[in-house]
Tab-separated table of N, CA, C and O in Angstrom:
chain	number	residue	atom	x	y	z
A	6	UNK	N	-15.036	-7.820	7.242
A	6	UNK	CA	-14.197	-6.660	7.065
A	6	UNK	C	-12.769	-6.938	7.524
A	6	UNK	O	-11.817	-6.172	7.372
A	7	UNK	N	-12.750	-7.966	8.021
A	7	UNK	CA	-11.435	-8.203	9.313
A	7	UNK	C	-10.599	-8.414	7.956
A	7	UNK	O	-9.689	-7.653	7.627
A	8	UNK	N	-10.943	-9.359	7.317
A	8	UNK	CA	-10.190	-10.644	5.911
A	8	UNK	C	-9.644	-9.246	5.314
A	8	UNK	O	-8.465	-8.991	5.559
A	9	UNK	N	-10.484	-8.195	4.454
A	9	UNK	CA	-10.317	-7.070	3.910
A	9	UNK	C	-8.743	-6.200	4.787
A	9	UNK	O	-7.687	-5.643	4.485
A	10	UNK	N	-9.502	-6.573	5.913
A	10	UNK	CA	-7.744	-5.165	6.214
A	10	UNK	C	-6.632	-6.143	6.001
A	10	UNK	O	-5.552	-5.955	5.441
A	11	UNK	N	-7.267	-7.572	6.740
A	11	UNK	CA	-6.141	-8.396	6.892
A	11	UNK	C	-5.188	-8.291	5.325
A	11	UNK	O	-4.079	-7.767	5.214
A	12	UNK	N	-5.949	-8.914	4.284
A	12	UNK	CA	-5.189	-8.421	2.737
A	12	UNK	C	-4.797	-7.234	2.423
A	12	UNK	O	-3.743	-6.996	1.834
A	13	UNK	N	-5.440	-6.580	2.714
A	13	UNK	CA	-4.819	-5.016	2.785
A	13	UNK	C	-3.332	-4.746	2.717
A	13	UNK	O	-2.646	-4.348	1.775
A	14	UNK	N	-2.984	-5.092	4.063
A	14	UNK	CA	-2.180	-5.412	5.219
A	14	UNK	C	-0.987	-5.643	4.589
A	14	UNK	O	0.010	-4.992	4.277
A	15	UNK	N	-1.682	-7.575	4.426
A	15	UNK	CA	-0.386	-8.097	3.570
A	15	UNK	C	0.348	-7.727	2.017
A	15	UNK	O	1.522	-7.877	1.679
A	16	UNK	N	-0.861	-7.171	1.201
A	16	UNK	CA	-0.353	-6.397	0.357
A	16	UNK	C	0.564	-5.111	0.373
A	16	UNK	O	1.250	-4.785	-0.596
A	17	UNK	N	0.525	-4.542	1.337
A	17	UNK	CA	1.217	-3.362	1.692
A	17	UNK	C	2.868	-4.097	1.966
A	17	UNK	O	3.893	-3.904	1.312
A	18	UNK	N	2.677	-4.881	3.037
A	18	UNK	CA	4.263	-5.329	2.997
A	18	UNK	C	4.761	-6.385	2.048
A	18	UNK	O	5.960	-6.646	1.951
A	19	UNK	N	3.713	-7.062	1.265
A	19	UNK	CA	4.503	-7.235	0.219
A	19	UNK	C	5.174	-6.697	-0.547
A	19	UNK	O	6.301	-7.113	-0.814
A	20	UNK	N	4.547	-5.432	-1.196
A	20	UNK	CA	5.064	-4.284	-1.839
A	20	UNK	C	5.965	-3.758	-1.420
A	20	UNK	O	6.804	-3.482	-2.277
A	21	UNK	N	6.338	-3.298	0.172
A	21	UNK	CA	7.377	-2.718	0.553
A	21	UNK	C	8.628	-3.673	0.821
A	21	UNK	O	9.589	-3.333	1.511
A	22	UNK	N	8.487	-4.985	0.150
A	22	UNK	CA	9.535	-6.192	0.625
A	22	UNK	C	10.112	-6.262	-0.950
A	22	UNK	O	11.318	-6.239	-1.193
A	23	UNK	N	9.312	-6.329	-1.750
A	23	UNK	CA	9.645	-6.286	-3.054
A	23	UNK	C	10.958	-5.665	-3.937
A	23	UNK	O	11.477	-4.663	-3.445
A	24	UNK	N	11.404	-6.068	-4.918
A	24	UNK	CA	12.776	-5.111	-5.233
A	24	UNK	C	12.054	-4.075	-5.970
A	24	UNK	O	12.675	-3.032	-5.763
A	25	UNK	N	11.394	-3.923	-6.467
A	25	UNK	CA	11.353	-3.368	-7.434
A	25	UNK	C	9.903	-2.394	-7.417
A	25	UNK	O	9.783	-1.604	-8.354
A	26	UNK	N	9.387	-2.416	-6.922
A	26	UNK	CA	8.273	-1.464	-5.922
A	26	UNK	C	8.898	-0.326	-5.379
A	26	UNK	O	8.648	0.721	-5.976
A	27	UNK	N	9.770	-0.241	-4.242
A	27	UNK	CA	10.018	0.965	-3.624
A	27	UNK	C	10.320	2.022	-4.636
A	27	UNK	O	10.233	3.207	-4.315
A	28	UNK	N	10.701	1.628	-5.946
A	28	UNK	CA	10.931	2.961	-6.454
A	28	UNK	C	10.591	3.390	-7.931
A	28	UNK	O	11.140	4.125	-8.752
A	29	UNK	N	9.164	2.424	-7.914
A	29	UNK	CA	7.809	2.602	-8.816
A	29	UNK	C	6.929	3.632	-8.739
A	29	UNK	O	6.282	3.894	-7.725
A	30	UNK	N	6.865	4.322	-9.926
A	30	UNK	CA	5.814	5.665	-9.522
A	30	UNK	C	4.449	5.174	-8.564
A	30	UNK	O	4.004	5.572	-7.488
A	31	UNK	N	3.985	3.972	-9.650
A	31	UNK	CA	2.823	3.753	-8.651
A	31	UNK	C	2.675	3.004	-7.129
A	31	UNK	O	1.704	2.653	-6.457
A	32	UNK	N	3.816	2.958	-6.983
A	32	UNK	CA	4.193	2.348	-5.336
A	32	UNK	C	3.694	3.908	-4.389
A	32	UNK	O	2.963	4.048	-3.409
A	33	UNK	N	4.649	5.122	-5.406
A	33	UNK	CA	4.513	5.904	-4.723
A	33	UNK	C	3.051	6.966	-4.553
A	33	UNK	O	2.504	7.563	-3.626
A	34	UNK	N	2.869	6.822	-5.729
A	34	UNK	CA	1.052	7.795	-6.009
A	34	UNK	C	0.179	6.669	-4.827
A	34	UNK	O	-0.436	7.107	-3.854
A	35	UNK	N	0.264	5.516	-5.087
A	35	UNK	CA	-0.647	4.854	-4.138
A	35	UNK	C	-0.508	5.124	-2.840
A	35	UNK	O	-1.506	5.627	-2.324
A	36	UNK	N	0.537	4.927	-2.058
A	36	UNK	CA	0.756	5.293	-0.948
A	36	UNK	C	-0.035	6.537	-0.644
A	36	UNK	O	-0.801	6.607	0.317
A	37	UNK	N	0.242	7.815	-1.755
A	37	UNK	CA	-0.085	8.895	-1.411
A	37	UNK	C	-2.030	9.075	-1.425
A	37	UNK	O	-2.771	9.973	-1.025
A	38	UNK	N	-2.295	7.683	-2.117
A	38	UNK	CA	-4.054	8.107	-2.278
A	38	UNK	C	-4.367	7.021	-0.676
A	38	UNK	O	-5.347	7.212	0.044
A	39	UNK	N	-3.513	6.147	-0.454
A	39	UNK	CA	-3.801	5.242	0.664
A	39	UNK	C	-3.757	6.399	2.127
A	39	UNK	O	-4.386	6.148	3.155
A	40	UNK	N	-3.056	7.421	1.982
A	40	UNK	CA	-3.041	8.358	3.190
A	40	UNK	C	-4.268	9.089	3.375
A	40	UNK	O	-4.920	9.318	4.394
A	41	UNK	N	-4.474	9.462	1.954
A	41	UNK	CA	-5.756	10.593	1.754
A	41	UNK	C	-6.846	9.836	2.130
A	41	UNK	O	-7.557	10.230	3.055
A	42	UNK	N	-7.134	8.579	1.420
A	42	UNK	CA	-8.256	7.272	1.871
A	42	UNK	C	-8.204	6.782	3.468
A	42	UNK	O	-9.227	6.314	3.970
A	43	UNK	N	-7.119	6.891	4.157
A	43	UNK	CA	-7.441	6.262	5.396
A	43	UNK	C	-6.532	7.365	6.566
A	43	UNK	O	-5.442	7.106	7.077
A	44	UNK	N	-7.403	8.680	6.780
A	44	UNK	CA	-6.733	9.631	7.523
A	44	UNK	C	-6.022	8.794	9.017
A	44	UNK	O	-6.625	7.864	9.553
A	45	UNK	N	-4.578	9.350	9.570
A	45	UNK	CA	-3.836	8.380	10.509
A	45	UNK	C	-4.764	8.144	11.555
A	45	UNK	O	-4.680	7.032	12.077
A	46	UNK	N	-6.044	9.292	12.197
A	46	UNK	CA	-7.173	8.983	13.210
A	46	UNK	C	-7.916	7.968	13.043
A	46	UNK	O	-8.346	7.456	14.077
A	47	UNK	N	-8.286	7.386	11.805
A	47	UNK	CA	-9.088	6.203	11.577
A	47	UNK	C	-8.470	5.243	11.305
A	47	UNK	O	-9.281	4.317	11.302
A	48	UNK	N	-7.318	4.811	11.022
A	48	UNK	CA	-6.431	3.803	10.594
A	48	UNK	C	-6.280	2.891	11.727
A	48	UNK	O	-5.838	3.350	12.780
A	49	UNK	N	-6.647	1.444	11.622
A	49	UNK	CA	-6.174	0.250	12.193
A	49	UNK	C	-4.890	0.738	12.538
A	49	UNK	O	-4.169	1.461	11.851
A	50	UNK	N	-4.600	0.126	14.032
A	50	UNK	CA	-3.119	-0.264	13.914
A	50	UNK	C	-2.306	-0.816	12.912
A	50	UNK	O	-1.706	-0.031	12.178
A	51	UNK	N	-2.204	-1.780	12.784
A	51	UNK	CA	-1.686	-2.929	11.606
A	51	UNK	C	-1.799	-1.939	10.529
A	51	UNK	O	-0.788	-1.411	10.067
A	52	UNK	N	-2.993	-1.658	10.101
A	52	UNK	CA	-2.707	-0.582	8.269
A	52	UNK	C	-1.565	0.418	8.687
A	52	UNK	O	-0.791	0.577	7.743
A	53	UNK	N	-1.231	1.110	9.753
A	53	UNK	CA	-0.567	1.998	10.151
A	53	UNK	C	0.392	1.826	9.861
A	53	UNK	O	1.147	2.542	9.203
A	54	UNK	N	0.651	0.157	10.603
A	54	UNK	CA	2.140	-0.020	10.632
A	54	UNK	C	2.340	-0.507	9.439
A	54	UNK	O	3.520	-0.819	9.272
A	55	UNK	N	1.578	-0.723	8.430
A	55	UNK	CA	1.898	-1.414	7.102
A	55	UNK	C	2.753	-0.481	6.298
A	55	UNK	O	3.820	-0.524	5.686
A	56	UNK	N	1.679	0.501	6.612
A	56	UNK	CA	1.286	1.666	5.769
A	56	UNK	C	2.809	2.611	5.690
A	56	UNK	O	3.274	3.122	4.671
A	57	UNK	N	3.655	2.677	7.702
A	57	UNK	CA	4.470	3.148	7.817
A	57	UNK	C	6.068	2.337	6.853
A	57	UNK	O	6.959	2.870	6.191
A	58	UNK	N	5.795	0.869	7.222
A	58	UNK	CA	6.619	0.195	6.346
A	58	UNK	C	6.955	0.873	5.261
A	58	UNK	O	7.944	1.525	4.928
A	59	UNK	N	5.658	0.515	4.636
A	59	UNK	CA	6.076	0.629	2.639
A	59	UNK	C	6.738	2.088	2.534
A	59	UNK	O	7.749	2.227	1.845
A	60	UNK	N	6.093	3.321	3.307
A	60	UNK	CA	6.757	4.623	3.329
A	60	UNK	C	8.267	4.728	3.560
A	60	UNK	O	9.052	5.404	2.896
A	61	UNK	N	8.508	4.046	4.478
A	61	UNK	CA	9.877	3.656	5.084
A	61	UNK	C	10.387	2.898	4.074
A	61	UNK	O	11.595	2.937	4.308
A	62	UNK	N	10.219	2.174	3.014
A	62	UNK	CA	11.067	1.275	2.011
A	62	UNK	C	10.669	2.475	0.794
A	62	UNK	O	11.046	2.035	-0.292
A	63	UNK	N	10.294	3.275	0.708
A	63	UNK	CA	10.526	3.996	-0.722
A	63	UNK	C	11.938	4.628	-1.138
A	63	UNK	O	12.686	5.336	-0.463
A	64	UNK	N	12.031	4.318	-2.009
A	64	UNK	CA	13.483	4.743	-3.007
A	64	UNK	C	13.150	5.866	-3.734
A	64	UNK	O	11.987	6.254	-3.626
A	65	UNK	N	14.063	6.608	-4.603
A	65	UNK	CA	13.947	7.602	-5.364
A	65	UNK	C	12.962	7.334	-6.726
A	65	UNK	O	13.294	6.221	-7.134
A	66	UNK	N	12.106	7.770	-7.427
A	66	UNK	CA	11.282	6.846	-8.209
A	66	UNK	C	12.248	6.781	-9.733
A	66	UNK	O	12.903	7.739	-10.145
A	67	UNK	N	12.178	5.763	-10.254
A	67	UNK	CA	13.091	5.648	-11.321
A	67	UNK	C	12.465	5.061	-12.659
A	67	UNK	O	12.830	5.036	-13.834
A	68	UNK	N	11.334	4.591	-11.939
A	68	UNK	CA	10.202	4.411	-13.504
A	68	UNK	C	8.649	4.277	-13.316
A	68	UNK	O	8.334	3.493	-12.422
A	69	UNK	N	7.770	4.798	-13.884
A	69	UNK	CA	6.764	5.548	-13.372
A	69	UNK	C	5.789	4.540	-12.987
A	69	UNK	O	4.904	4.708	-12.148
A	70	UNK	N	6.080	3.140	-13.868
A	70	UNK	CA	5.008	1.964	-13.900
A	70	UNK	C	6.266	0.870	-13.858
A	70	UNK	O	7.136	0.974	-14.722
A	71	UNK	N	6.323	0.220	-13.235
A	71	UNK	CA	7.168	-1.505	-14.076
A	71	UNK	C	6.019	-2.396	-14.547
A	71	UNK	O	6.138	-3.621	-14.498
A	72	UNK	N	4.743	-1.725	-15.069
A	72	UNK	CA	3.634	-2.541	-15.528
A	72	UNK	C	3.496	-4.442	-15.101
A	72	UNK	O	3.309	-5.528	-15.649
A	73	UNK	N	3.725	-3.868	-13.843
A	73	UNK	CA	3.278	-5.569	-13.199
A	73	UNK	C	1.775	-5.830	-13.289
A	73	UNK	O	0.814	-5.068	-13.180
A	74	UNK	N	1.882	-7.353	-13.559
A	74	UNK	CA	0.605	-8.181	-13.910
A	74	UNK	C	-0.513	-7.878	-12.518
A	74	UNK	O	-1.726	-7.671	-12.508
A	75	UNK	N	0.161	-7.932	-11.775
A	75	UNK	CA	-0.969	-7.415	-10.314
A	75	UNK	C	0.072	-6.637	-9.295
A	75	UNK	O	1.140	-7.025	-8.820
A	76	UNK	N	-0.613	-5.441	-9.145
A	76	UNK	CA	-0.032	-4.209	-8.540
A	76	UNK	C	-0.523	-4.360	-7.408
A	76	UNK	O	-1.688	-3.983	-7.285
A	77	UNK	N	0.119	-4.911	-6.288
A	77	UNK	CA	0.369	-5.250	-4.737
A	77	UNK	C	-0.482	-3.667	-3.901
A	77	UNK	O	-1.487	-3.580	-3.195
A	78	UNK	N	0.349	-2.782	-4.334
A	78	UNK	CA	-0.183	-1.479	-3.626
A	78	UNK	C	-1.474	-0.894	-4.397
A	78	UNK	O	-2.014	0.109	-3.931
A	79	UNK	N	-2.080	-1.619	-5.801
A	79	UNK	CA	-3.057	-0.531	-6.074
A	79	UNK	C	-4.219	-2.074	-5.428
A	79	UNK	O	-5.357	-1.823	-5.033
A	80	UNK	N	-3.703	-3.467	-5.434
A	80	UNK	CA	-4.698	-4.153	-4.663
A	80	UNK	C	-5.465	-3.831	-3.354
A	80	UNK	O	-6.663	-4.013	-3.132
A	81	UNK	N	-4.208	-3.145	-2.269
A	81	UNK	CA	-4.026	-2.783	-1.177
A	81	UNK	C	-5.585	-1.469	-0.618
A	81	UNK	O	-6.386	-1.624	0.304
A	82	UNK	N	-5.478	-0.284	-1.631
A	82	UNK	CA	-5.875	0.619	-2.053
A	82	UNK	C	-7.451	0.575	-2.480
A	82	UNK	O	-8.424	1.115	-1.953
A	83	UNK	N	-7.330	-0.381	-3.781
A	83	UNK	CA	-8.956	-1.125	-3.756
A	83	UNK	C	-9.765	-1.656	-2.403
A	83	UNK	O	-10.847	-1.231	-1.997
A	84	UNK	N	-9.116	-2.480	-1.943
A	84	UNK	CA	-9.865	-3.146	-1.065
A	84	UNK	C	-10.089	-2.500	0.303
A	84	UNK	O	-10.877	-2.935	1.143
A	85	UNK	N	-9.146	-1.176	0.475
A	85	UNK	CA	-9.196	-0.285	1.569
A	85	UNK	C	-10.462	0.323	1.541
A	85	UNK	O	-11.233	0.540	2.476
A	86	UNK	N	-10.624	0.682	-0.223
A	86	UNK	CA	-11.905	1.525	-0.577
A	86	UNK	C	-12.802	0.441	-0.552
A	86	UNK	O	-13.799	0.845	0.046
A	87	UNK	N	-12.898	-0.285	-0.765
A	87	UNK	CA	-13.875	-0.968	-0.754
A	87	UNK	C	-14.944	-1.790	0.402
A	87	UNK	O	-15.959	-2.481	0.310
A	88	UNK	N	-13.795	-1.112	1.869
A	88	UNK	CA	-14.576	-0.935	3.104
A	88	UNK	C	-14.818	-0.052	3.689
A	88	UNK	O	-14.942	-0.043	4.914
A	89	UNK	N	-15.008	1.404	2.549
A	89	UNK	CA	-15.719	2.094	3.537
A	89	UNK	C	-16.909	2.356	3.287
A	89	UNK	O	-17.593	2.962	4.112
């Protein structure tokens, strides 16, 4: 489970390091299902602070998809769900 948050993790600040993420619809819907999926009482440290990152790098949204080949934050999201 450790490997799982650990990618998690790094997917989250990849996404929030990225140009072109912070102000992707689905940067932002994900974030918003990653809150609902991991209430702040149960959240790892580290997802927290990931989690606070990418929130902290969002921009105004300016296109709803940039249809990237692998979506950093919906990877993030999967694999969150996929440990509980």
């Amino acid at each position: 489970m450790r490997d799982s948050l650990k990618h998690a993790v790094c997917q989250l600040r990849r996404a929030a390091g990225r140009k072109k993420c912070p102000s992707c619809g689905c940067f932002h819907g994900t974030l918003l299902m990653i809150e609902d999926c991991c209430p702040p009482e149960s959240r790892p440290a580290t997802l927290d602070e990931a989690l606070q990152l990418a929130l902290g790098s969002r921009q105004p949204v300016t296109v709803d998809c940039n249809g990237c080949k692998h979506c950093k934050p919906m990877d993030a999201l999967l694999t969150l769900r996929g440990m509980r």
